Structures are given as C-alpha cells and as structure tokens.
Amino acid sequence: QVYVKESGGDSVQVGGSLKLSCVASGYSGKRYCMGWFRQTPGKGREGIAWIDRDGKTYYGGSMKDRFTISRDNDAYTVFLQMNDLKTEDSGMYVCGFEYIGACWASAPYEYGFRGQGTQVTVSA
C-alpha cells in the first residue's frame, strides 16, 4: 500500500506564490510517476503536472506558464512551485502516485494512489 501526503496549501493574495510538497511512502522501487491535479468548483478536475521515472516532466494545458514540478528521487517527494497565482487557481490540490504501466501517459487524477489534498485559496 502506498500512502500519499500533501502539504503547503495556504491562503494567498493574487500574484503571490506557493510551493506544495507531496511525499509518498510504502514503495521502494525506481519506476514510478508522481504528479498534481486540482479540483475546482468551476472546472472540475484538471491535471497540472507530473513527472516520470526518468525525470521527464509533463504539464496540462497552459499550466507550465506559471507552475513548475520538481522531484527529490531519494525521498519519493515532488514539489509544485506556483507563481503569479490567480483567483481561478483556488481549489483542492491533490497529489497522485503510480508505478504500474505507462503512468506518464495518464493525468495524475487517474493514478492509483492519491492523497487527501491541500487547499489553496487565492483572494483579490
């Protein structure tokens, strides 16, 4: 069983920045993907960014403009740096983990293991 835990969510003003963290435990292999998606009232689920076993990064839509995913391989940890935040970025940010199949071809909300999420609120 893999456990996923997010942290770093907060309330910020428009234009601010946040860095989210996600740690996975219960897995010791080298081949896995981790990534982020969000759930917002207006748009439902959106894949933000994910990173594969080789360190290649993938982004959903125009997320790459302001969001950056990175990874600490040794610690099964991924980070999401979010800059120039907008009110529409408000929502629950959830981390996903997957080690089966072609996980790089799937958005993190399709991964088999997900955390409870961390709330991001952006206000004007």
GROMACS .gro file of C-alpha atoms in nm:
model
  124
    1GLN     CA    1   0.000   0.000   0.000
    2VAL     CA    2   0.130   0.342  -0.097
    3TYR     CA    3   0.041   0.642   0.112
    4VAL     CA    4   0.046   0.992  -0.029
    5LYS     CA    5   0.051   1.309   0.176
    6GLU     CA    6   0.039   1.668   0.053
    7SER     CA    7   0.131   1.988   0.234
    8GLY     CA    8   0.188   2.354   0.169
    9GLY     CA    9  -0.157   2.478   0.083
   10ASP     CA   10  -0.245   2.822   0.216
   11SER     CA   11  -0.439   3.142   0.157
   12VAL     CA   12  -0.255   3.398  -0.055
   13GLN     CA   13  -0.330   3.711  -0.249
   14VAL     CA   14  -0.341   3.744  -0.624
   15GLY     CA   15   0.008   3.749  -0.768
   16GLY     CA   16   0.155   3.554  -0.480
   17SER     CA   17   0.343   3.226  -0.482
   18LEU     CA   18   0.318   2.892  -0.305
   19LYS     CA   19   0.522   2.575  -0.303
   20LEU     CA   20   0.339   2.250  -0.243
   21SER     CA   21   0.504   1.928  -0.133
   22CYS     CA   22   0.398   1.567  -0.166
   23VAL     CA   23   0.556   1.264  -0.004
   24ALA     CA   24   0.483   0.902  -0.095
   25SER     CA   25   0.559   0.614   0.138
   26GLY     CA   26   0.522   0.239   0.119
   27TYR     CA   27   0.708   0.195  -0.211
   28SER     CA   28   1.076   0.136  -0.271
   29GLY     CA   29   1.103   0.082  -0.646
   30LYS     CA   30   1.269   0.308  -0.900
   31ARG     CA   31   0.994   0.322  -1.158
   32TYR     CA   32   0.705   0.548  -1.072
   33CYS     CA   33   0.528   0.868  -1.160
   34MET     CA   34   0.409   1.139  -0.930
   35GLY     CA   35   0.211   1.447  -1.006
   36TRP     CA   36  -0.054   1.700  -0.920
   37PHE     CA   37  -0.408   1.771  -1.016
   38ARG     CA   38  -0.661   2.011  -0.875
   39GLN     CA   39  -1.030   2.016  -0.816
   40THR     CA   40  -1.205   2.349  -0.852
   41PRO     CA   41  -1.572   2.443  -0.849
   42GLY     CA   42  -1.556   2.597  -1.195
   43LYS     CA   43  -1.351   2.346  -1.390
   44GLY     CA   44  -1.371   2.019  -1.202
   45ARG     CA   45  -1.053   1.809  -1.220
   46GLU     CA   46  -0.751   1.945  -1.402
   47GLY     CA   47  -0.418   1.773  -1.447
   48ILE     CA   48  -0.147   2.020  -1.356
   49ALA     CA   49   0.192   1.850  -1.382
   50TRP     CA   50   0.355   1.512  -1.347
   51ILE     CA   51   0.700   1.365  -1.360
   52ASP     CA   52   0.803   1.020  -1.475
   53ARG     CA   53   1.067   0.769  -1.370
   54ASP     CA   54   1.331   0.936  -1.586
   55GLY     CA   55   1.260   1.282  -1.454
   56LYS     CA   56   1.074   1.399  -1.761
   57THR     CA   57   0.804   1.649  -1.682
   58TYR     CA   58   0.459   1.687  -1.832
   59TYR     CA   59   0.213   1.970  -1.794
   60GLY     CA   60  -0.156   2.004  -1.857
   61GLY     CA   61  -0.280   2.283  -2.082
   62SER     CA   62  -0.109   2.613  -2.006
   63MET     CA   63   0.000   2.514  -1.656
   64LYS     CA   64   0.366   2.531  -1.748
   65ASP     CA   65   0.342   2.908  -1.777
   66ARG     CA   66   0.323   2.956  -1.401
   67PHE     CA   67   0.367   2.614  -1.239
   68THR     CA   68   0.683   2.407  -1.209
   69ILE     CA   69   0.710   2.049  -1.088
   70SER     CA   70   1.029   1.904  -0.944
   71ARG     CA   71   1.128   1.587  -0.767
   72ASP     CA   72   1.354   1.454  -0.496
   73ASN     CA   73   1.412   1.098  -0.611
   74ASP     CA   74   1.569   0.976  -0.293
   75ALA     CA   75   1.276   1.087  -0.083
   76TYR     CA   76   0.982   0.997  -0.313
   77THR     CA   77   0.886   1.361  -0.295
   78VAL     CA   78   0.756   1.602  -0.554
   79PHE     CA   79   0.711   1.976  -0.533
   80LEU     CA   80   0.487   2.215  -0.717
   81GLN     CA   81   0.606   2.575  -0.737
   82MET     CA   82   0.317   2.803  -0.821
   83ASN     CA   83   0.379   3.164  -0.919
   84ASP     CA   84   0.163   3.460  -1.011
   85LEU     CA   85  -0.141   3.295  -0.859
   86LYS     CA   86  -0.488   3.396  -0.975
   87THR     CA   87  -0.827   3.365  -0.807
   88GLU     CA   88  -0.918   3.086  -1.050
   89ASP     CA   89  -0.628   2.882  -0.911
   90SER     CA   90  -0.820   2.835  -0.587
   91GLY     CA   91  -0.910   2.476  -0.518
   92MET     CA   92  -0.802   2.147  -0.368
   93TYR     CA   93  -0.462   2.035  -0.491
   94VAL     CA   94  -0.414   1.661  -0.487
   95CYS     CA   95  -0.103   1.452  -0.539
   96GLY     CA   96  -0.109   1.121  -0.723
   97PHE     CA   97   0.134   0.829  -0.736
   98GLU     CA   98   0.151   0.540  -0.979
   99TYR     CA   99   0.404   0.266  -1.053
  100ILE     CA  100   0.209   0.045  -1.291
  101GLY     CA  101   0.201   0.081  -1.666
  102ALA     CA  102   0.261   0.389  -1.875
  103CYS     CA  103   0.186   0.638  -1.599
  104TRP     CA  104   0.345   0.923  -1.794
  105ALA     CA  105   0.064   0.893  -2.046
  106SER     CA  106  -0.202   0.950  -1.782
  107ALA     CA  107  -0.301   1.252  -1.579
  108PRO     CA  108  -0.241   1.227  -1.205
  109TYR     CA  109  -0.613   1.207  -1.128
  110GLU     CA  110  -0.605   0.865  -1.294
  111TYR     CA  111  -0.327   0.733  -1.073
  112GLY     CA  112  -0.400   0.451  -0.835
  113PHE     CA  113  -0.280   0.625  -0.519
  114ARG     CA  114  -0.384   0.976  -0.421
  115GLY     CA  115  -0.365   1.192  -0.113
  116GLN     CA  116  -0.640   1.385   0.060
  117GLY     CA  117  -0.528   1.712  -0.091
  118THR     CA  118  -0.419   2.051   0.033
  119GLN     CA  119  -0.633   2.362  -0.005
  120VAL     CA  120  -0.514   2.667  -0.197
  121THR     CA  121  -0.715   2.986  -0.172
  122VAL     CA  122  -0.625   3.292  -0.377
  123SER     CA  123  -0.802   3.615  -0.297
  124ALA     CA  124  -0.801   3.955  -0.461
   0.00000   0.00000   0.00000
